[in-house]
Each structure stands twice: as structure tokens, then as C-alpha cells.
Short mmCIF file of N, CA and C in Angstrom, two decimals:
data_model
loop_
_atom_site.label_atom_id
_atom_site.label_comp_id
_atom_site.label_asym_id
_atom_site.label_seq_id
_atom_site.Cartn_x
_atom_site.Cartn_y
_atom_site.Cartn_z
N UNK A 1 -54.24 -5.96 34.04
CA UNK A 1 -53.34 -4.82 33.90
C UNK A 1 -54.15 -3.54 33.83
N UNK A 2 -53.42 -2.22 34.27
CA UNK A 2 -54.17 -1.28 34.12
C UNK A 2 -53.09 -0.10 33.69
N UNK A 3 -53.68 0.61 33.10
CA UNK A 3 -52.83 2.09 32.21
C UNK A 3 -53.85 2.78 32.57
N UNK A 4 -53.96 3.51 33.11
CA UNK A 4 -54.61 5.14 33.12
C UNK A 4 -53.96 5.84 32.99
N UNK A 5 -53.99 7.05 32.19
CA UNK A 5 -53.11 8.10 32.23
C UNK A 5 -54.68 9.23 31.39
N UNK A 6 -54.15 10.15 31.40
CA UNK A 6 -55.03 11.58 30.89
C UNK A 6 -54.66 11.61 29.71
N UNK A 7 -55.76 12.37 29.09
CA UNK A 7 -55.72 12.64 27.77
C UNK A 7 -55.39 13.77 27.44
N UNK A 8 -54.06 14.13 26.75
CA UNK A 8 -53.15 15.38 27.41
C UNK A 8 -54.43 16.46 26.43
N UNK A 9 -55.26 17.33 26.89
CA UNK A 9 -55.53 18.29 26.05
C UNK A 9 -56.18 18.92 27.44
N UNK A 10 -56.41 20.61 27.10
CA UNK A 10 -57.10 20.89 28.28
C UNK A 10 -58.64 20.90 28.02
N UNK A 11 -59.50 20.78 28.73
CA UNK A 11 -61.03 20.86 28.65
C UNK A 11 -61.64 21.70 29.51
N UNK A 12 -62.27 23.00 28.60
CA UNK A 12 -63.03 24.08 29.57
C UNK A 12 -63.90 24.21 29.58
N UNK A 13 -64.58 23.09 28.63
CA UNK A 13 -66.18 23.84 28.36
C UNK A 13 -66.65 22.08 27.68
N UNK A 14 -67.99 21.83 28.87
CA UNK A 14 -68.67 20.38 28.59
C UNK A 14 -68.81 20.51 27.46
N UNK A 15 -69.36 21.43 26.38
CA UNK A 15 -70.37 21.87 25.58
C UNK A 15 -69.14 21.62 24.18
N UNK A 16 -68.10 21.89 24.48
CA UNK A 16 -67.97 21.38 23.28
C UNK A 16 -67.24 20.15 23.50
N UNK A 17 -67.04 19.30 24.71
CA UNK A 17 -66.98 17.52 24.96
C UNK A 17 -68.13 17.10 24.64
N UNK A 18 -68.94 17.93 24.70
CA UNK A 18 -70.37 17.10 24.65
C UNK A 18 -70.48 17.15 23.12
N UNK A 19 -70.05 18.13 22.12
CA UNK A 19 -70.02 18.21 20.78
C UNK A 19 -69.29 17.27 20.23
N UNK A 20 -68.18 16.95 20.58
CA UNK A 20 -67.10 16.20 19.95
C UNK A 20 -67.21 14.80 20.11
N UNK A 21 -68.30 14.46 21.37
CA UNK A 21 -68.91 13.18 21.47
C UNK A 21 -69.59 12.79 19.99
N UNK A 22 -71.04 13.74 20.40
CA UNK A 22 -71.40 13.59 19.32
C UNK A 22 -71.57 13.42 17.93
N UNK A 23 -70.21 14.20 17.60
CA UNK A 23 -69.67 14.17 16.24
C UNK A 23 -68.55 12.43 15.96
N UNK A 24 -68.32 12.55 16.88
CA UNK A 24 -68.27 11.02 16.44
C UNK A 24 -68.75 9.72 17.37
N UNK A 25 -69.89 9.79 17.70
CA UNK A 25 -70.97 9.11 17.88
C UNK A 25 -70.83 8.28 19.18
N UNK A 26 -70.35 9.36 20.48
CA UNK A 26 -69.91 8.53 21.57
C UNK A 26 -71.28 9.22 22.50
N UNK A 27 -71.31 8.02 23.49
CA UNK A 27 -72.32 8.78 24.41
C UNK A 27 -71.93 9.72 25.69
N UNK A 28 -72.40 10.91 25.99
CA UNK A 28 -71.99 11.70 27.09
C UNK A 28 -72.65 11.18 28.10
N UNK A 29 -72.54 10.59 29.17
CA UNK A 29 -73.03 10.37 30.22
C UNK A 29 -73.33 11.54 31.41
N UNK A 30 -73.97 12.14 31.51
CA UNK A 30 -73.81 13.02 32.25
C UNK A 30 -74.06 12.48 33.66
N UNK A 31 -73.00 13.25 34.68
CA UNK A 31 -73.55 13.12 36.32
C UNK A 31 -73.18 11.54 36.46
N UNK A 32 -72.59 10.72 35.36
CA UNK A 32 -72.69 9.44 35.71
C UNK A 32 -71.13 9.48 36.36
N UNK A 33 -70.97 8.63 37.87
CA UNK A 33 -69.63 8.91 38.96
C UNK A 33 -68.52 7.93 39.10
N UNK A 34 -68.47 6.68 37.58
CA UNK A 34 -67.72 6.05 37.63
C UNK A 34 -67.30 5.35 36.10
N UNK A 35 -66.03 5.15 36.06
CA UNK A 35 -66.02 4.94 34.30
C UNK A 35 -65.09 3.39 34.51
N UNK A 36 -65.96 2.68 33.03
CA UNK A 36 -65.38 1.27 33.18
C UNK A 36 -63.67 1.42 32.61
N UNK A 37 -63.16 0.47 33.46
CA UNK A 37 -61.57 0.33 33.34
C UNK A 37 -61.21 -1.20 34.11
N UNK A 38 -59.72 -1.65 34.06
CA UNK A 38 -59.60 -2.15 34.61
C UNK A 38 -60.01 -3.14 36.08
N UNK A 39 -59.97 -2.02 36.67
CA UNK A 39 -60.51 -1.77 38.10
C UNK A 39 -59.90 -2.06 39.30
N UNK A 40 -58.14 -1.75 38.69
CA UNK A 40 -57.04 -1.89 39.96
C UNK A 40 -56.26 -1.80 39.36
N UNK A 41 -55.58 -0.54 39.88
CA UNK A 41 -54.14 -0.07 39.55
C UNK A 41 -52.93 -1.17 40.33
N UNK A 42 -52.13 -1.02 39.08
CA UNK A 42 -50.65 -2.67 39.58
C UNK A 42 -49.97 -1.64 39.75
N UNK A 43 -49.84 -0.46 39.69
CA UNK A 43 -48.06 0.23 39.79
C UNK A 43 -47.36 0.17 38.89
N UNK A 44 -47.54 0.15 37.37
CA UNK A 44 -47.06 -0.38 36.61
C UNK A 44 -46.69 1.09 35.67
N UNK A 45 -47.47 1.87 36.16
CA UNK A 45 -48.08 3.48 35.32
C UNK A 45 -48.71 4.53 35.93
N UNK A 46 -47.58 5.59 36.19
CA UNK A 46 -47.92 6.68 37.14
C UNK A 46 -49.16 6.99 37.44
N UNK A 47 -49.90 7.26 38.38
CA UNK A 47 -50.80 7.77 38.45
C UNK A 47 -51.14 9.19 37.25
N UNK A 48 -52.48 9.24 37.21
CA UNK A 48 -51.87 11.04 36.67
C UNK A 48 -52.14 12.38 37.63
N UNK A 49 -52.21 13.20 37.33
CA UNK A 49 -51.53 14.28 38.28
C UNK A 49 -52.96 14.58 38.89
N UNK A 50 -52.12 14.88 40.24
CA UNK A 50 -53.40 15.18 41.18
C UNK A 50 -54.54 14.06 41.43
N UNK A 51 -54.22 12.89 41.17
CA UNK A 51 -55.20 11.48 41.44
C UNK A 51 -54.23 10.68 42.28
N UNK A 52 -54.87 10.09 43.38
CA UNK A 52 -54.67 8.81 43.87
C UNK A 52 -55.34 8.44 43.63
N UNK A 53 -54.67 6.51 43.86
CA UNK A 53 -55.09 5.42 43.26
C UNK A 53 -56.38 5.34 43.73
N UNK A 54 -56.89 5.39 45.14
CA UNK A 54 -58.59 4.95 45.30
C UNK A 54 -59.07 6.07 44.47
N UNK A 55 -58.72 6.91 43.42
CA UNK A 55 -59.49 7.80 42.80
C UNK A 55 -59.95 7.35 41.75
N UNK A 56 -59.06 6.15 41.04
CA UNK A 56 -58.97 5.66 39.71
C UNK A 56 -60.60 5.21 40.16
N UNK A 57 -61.20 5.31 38.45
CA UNK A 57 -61.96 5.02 37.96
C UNK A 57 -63.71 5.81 39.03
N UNK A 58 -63.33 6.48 39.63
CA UNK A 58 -64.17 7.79 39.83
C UNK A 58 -64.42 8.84 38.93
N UNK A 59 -65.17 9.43 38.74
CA UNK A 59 -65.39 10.64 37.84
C UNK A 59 -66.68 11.45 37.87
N UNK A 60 -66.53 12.30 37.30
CA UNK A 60 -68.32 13.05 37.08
C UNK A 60 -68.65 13.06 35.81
N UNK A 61 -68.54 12.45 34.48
CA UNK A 61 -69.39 12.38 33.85
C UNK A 61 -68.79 11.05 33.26
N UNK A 62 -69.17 10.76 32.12
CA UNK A 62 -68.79 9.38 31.27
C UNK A 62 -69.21 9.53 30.10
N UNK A 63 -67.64 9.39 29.11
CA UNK A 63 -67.99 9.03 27.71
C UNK A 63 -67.29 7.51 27.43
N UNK A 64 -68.72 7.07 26.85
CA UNK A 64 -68.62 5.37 25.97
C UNK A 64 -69.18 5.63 25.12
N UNK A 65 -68.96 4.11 24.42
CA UNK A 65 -69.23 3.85 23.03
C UNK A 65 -71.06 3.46 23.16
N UNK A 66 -71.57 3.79 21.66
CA UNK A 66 -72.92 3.46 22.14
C UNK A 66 -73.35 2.25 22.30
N UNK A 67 -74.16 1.49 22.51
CA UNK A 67 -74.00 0.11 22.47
C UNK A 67 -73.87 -0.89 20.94
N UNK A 68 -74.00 -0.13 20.04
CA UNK A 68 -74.38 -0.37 18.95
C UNK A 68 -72.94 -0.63 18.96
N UNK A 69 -72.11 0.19 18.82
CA UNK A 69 -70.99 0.60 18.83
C UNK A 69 -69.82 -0.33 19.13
N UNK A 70 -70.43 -0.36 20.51
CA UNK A 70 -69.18 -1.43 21.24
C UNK A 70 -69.72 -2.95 20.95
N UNK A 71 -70.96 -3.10 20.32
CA UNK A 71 -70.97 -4.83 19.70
C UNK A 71 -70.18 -4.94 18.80
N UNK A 72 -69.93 -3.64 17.64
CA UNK A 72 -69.62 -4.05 16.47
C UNK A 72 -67.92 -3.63 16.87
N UNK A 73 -67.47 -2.91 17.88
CA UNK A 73 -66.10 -2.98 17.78
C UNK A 73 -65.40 -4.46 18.45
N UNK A 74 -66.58 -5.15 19.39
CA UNK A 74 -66.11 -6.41 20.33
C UNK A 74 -66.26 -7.90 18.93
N UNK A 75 -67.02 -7.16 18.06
CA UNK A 75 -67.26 -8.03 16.96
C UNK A 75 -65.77 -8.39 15.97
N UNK A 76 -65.30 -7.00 15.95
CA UNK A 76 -64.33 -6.48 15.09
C UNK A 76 -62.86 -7.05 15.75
N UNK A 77 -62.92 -7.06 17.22
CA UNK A 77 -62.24 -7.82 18.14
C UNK A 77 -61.91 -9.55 18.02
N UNK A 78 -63.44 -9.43 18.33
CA UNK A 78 -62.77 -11.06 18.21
C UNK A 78 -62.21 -11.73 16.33
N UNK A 79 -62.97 -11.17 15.67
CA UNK A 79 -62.71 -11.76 14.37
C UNK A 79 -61.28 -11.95 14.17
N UNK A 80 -60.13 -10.47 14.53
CA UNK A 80 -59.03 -10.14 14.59
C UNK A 80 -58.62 -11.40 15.52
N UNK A 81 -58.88 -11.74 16.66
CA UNK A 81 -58.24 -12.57 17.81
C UNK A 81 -58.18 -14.05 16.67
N UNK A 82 -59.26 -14.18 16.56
CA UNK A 82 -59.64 -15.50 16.34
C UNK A 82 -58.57 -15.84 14.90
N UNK A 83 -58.29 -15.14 14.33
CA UNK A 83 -57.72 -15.12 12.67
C UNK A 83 -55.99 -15.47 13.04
N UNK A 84 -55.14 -14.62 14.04
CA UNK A 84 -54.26 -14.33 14.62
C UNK A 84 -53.83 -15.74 15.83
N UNK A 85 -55.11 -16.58 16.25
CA UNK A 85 -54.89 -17.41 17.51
C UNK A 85 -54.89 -18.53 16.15
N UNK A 86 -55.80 -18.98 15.36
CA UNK A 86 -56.09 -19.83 14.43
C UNK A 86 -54.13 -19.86 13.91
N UNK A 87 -53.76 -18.85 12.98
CA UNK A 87 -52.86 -19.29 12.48
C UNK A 87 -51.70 -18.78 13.33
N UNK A 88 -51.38 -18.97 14.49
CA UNK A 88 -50.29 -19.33 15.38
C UNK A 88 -50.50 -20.60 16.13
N UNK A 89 -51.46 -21.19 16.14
CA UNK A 89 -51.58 -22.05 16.64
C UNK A 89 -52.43 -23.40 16.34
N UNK A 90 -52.87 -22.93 15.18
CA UNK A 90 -53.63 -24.04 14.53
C UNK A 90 -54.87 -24.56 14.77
N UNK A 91 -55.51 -23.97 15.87
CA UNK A 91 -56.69 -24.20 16.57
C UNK A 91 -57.45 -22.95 17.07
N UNK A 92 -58.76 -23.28 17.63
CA UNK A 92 -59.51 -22.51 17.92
C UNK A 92 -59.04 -22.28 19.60
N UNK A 93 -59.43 -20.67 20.12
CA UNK A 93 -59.35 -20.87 21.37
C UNK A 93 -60.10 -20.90 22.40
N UNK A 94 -60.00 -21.23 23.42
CA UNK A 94 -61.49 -21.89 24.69
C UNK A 94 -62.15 -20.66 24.59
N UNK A 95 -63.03 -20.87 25.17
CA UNK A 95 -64.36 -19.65 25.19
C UNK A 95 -64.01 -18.85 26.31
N UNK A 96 -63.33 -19.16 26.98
CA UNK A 96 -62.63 -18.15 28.41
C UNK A 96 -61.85 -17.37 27.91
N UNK A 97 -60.85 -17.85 26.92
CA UNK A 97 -59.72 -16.88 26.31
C UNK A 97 -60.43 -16.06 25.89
N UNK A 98 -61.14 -16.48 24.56
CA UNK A 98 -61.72 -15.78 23.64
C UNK A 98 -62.75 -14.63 24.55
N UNK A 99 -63.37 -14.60 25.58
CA UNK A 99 -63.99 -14.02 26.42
C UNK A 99 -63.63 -12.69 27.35
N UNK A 100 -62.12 -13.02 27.21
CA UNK A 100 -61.14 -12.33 27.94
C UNK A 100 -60.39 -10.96 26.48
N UNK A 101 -60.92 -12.00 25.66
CA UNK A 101 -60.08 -10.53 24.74
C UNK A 101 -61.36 -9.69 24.43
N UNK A 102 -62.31 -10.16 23.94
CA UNK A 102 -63.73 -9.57 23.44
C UNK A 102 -64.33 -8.90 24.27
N UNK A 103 -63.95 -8.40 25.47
CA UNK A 103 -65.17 -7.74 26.55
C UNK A 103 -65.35 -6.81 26.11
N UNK A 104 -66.53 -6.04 26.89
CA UNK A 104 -67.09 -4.34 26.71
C UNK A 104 -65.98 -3.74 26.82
N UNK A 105 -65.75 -2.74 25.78
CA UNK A 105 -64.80 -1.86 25.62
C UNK A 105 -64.68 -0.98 26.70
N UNK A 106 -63.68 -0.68 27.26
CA UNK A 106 -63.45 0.72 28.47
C UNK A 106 -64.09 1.86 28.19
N UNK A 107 -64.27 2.51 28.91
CA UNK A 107 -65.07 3.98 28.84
C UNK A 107 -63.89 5.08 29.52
N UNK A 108 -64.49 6.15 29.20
CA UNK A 108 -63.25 7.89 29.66
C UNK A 108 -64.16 8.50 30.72
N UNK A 109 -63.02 8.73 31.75
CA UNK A 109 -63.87 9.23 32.81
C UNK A 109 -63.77 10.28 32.82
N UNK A 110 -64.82 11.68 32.98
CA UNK A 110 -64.63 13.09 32.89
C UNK A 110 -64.70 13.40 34.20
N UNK A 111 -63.32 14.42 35.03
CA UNK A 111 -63.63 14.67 35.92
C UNK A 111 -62.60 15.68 35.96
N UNK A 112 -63.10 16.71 37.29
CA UNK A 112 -62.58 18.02 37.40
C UNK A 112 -61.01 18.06 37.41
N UNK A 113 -60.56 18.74 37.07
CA UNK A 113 -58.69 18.67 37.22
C UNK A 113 -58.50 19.08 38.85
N UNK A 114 -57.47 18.16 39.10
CA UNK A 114 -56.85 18.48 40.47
C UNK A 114 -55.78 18.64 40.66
N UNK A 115 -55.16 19.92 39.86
CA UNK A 115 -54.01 20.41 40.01
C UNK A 115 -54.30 22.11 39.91
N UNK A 116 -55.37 22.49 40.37
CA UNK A 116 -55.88 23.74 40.91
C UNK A 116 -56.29 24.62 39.85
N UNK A 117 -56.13 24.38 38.73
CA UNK A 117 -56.81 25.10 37.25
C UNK A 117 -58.08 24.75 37.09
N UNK A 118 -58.84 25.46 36.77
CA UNK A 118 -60.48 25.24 35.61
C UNK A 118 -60.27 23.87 35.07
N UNK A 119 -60.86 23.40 34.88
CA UNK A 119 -61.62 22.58 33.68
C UNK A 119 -61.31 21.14 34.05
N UNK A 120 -61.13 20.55 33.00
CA UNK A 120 -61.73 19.25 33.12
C UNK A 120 -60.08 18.39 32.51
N UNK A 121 -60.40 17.04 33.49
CA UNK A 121 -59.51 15.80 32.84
C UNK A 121 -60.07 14.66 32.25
N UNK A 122 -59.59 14.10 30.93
CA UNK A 122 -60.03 12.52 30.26
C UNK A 122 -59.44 11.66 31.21
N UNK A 123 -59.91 10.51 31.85
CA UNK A 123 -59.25 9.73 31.91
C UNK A 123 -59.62 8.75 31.70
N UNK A 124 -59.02 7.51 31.03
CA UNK A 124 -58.82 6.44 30.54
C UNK A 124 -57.93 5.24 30.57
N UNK A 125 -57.82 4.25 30.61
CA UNK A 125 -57.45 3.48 30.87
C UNK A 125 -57.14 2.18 29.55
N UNK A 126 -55.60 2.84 28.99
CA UNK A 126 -55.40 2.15 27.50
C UNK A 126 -54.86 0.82 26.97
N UNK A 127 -54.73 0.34 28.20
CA UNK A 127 -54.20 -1.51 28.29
C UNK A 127 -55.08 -1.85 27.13
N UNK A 128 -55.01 -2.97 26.48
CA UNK A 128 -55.42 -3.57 25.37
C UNK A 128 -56.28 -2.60 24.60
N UNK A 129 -55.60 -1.22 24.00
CA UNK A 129 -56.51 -0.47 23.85
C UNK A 129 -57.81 -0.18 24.07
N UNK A 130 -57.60 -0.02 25.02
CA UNK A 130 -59.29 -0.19 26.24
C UNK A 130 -60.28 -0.82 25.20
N UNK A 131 -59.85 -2.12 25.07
CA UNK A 131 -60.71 -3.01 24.14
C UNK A 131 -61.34 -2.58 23.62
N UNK A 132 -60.93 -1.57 22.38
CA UNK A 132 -61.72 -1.01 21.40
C UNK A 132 -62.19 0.21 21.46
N UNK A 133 -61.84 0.75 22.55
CA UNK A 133 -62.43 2.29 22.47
C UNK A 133 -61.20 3.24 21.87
N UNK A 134 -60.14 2.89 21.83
CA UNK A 134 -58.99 3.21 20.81
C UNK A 134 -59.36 3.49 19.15
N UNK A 135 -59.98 2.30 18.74
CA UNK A 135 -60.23 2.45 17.53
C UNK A 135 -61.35 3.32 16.97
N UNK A 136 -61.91 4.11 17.83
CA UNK A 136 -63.13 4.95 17.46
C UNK A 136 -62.57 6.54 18.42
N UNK A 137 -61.91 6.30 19.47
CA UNK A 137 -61.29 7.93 19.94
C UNK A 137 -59.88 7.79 19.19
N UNK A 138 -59.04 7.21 18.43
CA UNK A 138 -58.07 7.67 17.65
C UNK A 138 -56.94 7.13 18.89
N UNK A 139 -55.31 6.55 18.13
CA UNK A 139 -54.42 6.79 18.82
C UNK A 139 -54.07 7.87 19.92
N UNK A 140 -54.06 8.01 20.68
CA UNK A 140 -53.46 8.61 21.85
C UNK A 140 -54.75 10.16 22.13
N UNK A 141 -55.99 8.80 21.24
CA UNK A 141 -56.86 9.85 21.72
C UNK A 141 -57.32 11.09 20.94
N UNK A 142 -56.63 10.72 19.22
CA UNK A 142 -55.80 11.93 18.83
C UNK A 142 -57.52 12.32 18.17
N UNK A 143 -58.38 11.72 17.53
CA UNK A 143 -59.69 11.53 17.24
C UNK A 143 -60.72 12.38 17.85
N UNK A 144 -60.19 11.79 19.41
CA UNK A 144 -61.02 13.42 20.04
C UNK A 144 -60.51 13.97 20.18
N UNK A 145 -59.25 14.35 20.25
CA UNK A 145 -59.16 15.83 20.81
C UNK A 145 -59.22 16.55 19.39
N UNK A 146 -59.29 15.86 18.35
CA UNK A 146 -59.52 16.94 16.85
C UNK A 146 -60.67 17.33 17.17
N UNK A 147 -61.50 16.48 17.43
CA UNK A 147 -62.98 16.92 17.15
C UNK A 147 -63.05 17.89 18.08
N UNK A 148 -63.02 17.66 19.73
CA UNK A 148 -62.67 19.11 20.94
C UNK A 148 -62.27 20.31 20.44
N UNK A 149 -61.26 19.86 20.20
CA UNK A 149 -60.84 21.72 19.29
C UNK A 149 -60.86 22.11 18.57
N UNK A 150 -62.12 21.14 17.08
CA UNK A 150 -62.88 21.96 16.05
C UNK A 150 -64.36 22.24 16.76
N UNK A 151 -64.62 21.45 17.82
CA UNK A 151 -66.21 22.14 18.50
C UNK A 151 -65.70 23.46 19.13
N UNK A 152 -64.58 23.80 19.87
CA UNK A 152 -63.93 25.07 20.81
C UNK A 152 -64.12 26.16 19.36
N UNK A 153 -62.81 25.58 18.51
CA UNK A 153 -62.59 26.89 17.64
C UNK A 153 -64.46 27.44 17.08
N UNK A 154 -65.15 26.14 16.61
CA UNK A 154 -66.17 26.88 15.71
C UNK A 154 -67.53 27.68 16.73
N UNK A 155 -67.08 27.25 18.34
CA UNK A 155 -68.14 27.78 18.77
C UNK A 155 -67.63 29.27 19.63
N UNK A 156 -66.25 29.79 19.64
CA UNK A 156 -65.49 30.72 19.95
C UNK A 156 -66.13 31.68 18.62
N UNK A 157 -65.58 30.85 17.32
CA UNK A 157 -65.84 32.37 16.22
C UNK A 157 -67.44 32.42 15.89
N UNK A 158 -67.92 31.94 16.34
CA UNK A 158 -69.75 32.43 16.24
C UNK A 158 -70.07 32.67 17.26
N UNK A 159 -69.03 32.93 17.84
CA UNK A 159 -69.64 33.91 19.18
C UNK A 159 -69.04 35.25 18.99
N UNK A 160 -67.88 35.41 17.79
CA UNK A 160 -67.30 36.34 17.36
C UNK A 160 -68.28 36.78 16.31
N UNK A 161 -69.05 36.35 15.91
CA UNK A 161 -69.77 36.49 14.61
C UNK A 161 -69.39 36.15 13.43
N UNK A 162 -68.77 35.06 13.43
CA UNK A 162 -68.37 34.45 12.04
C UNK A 162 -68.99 32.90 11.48
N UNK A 163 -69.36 33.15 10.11
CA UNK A 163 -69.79 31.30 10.08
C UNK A 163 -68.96 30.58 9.86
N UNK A 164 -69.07 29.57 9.73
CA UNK A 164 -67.98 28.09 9.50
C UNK A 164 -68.60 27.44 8.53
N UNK A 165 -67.44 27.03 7.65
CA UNK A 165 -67.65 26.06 7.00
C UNK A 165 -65.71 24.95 6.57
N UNK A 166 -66.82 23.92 6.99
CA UNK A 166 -65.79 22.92 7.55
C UNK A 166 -65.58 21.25 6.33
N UNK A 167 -64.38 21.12 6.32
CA UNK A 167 -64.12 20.35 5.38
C UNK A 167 -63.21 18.88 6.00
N UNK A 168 -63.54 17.79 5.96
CA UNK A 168 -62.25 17.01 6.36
C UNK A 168 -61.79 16.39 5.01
N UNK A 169 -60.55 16.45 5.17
CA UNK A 169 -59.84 16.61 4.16
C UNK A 169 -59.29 14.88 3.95
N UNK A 170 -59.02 14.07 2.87
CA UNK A 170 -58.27 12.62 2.71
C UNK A 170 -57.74 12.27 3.74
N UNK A 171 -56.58 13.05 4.14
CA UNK A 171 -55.93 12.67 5.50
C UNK A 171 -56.44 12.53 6.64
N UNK A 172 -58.13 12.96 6.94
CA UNK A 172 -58.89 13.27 8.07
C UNK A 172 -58.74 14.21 8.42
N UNK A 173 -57.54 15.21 8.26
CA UNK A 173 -57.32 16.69 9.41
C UNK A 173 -59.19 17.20 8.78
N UNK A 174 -59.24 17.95 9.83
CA UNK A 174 -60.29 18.85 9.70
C UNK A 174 -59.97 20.69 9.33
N UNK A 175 -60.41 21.17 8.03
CA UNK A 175 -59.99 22.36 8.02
C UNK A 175 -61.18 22.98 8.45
N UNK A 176 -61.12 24.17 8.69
CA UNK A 176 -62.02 25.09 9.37
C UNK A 176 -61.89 26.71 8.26
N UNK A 177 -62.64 26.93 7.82
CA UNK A 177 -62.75 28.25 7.10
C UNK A 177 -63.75 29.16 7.42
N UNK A 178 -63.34 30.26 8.29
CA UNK A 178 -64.46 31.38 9.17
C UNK A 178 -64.72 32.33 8.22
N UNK A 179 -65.85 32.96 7.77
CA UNK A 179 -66.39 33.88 6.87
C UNK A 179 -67.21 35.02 7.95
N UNK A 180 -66.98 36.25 8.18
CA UNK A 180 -67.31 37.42 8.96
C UNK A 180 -69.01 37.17 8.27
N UNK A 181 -70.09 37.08 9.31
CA UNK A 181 -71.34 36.42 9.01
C UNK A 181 -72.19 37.70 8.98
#
């Protein structure tokens, strides 16, 4: 199965994708021209805008998990499978099944928007929550795009001349407090 769809936020500037990677510990691939997914669209889920299907899984840059990363989320995977297959069914499952849920997590493909504006599109591919790359970019993605538009806002107001100082709060939101520097 395959889901691609975009990650609704807009992106104008690598520099702070490349920040928001980093801040939560994904790798930027730069210049790299293809991102892991599926690797065949069923028709099942619109294209997104301005892509045809031989486009899927093309791109110009690539963010994944680091490798460190995606052992311990494919780790985190199977434990879940195995706990869930055990008590529905009372047994262990073949090493093919189990093989089939645990793979390398999907990766986000960065590539130019093609609906005639600046900047940049996520795309991704969220069938089985792209085996784990869900649980480290947040529901619907929501993970990065916080972090995107606390790297935008804090590198906009120090270019205004203001410092930051930044707090995440119980809930995770991130507050942002600018002081004229």
C-alpha cells in the first residue's frame, strides 16, 4: 500500500528544515534524489498537487531517521507486533510476517513545489505510519512542523535583532520569548 500526501506547511528556507532536523535528531540528506516509500502508488490516495505518479518517491533532498534511530524505532516495532500477534493468537509469528512489519522506517522527500510558488514540499508516504517515522516527526507530522516554525520565527527575529529564549512547556508546545538584544 502506499499514502503519499504532503506535509501541509509551507517551506522557504532549507536552513531552517535543516534546523528542525536537527533539533530533533533527523538526518538532512542533502542533493540526495530519492526518498524511501512504498515504491508504487495503488490509486488509493490522491496524488499531491502538482506530482505525477512516476514522480512519487523522487526528490532533491532527504530527511530520515539516523540509523541509530530507526534500529531502536524497528526495535520498538516489533516488540509492539509481537505482544499484540502473541495475545490474539496465541503464538509467535513466522519470520516473514514479523519481517514485513519491522522494516526500515520510510523517509520525507524534499522537493521543489510544483504549483508555481517558492519553496519547498515534504513528502511522505504514511501507510503503516511509515514504519516508524511517525513516531519521531509527530502525528500528521505535527513534530516537525513545530520545530520548522520555531527555527523560521527564531531566525527571522535575530535577524531583527532580538534574542530568544525558548521554553517547551509539559504539553510540548514550544514557547518562544524575544528580548530587543
Amino acid at each position: 500500500m502506499s499514502h503519499v500526501a504532503t506535509i501541509e506547511m509551507e517551506i522557504k528556507s532549507l536552513e531552517d528544515l535543516k534546523a528542525a532536523c536537527a533539533e530533533l535528531g533527523l538526518e538532512f540528506a542533502e542533493g540526495e534524489g530519492s526518498y524511501r516509500w512504498y515504491g508504487e502508488h495503488v490509486g488509493d490516495y490522491p496524488l499531491p498537487e502538482g506530482f505525477e505518479e512516476h514522480d512519487l518517491g523522487r526528490c532533491d533532498h532527504v530527511i530520515r531517521l539516523t540509523d541509530a534511530m530507526a534500529m531502536q524505532v524497528m526495535e520498538e516495532r516489533r516488540v509492539e507486533y509481537l505482544a499484540k500477534f502473541q495475545s490474539a493468537n496465541g503464538c509467535e509469528p513466522s519470520a516473514d510476517v514479523l519481517a514485513s512489519v519491522c522494516r526500515r522506517p520510510y523517509e520525507i522527500g524534499v522537493a521543489q513545489r510544483r504549483d508555481g510558488k517558492p519553496g519547498w514540499v515534504l513528502l511522505w508516504d504514511f501507510w503503516q505510519e511509515g514504519f516508524g517515522l511517525q513516531k519521531v516527526i509527530g502525528e500528521n507530522a505535527n513534530r516537525l512542523k513545530q520545530s520548522i516554525a520555531t527555527a523560521a520565527s527564531i531566525r527571522t527575529m535575530r535577524q531583527q535583532g532580538y534574542k530568544c529564549e525558548r521554553k517547551t512547556l509539559p504539553s510540548g508546545a514550544v514557547q518562544l520569548q524575544f528580548v530587543r538584544g
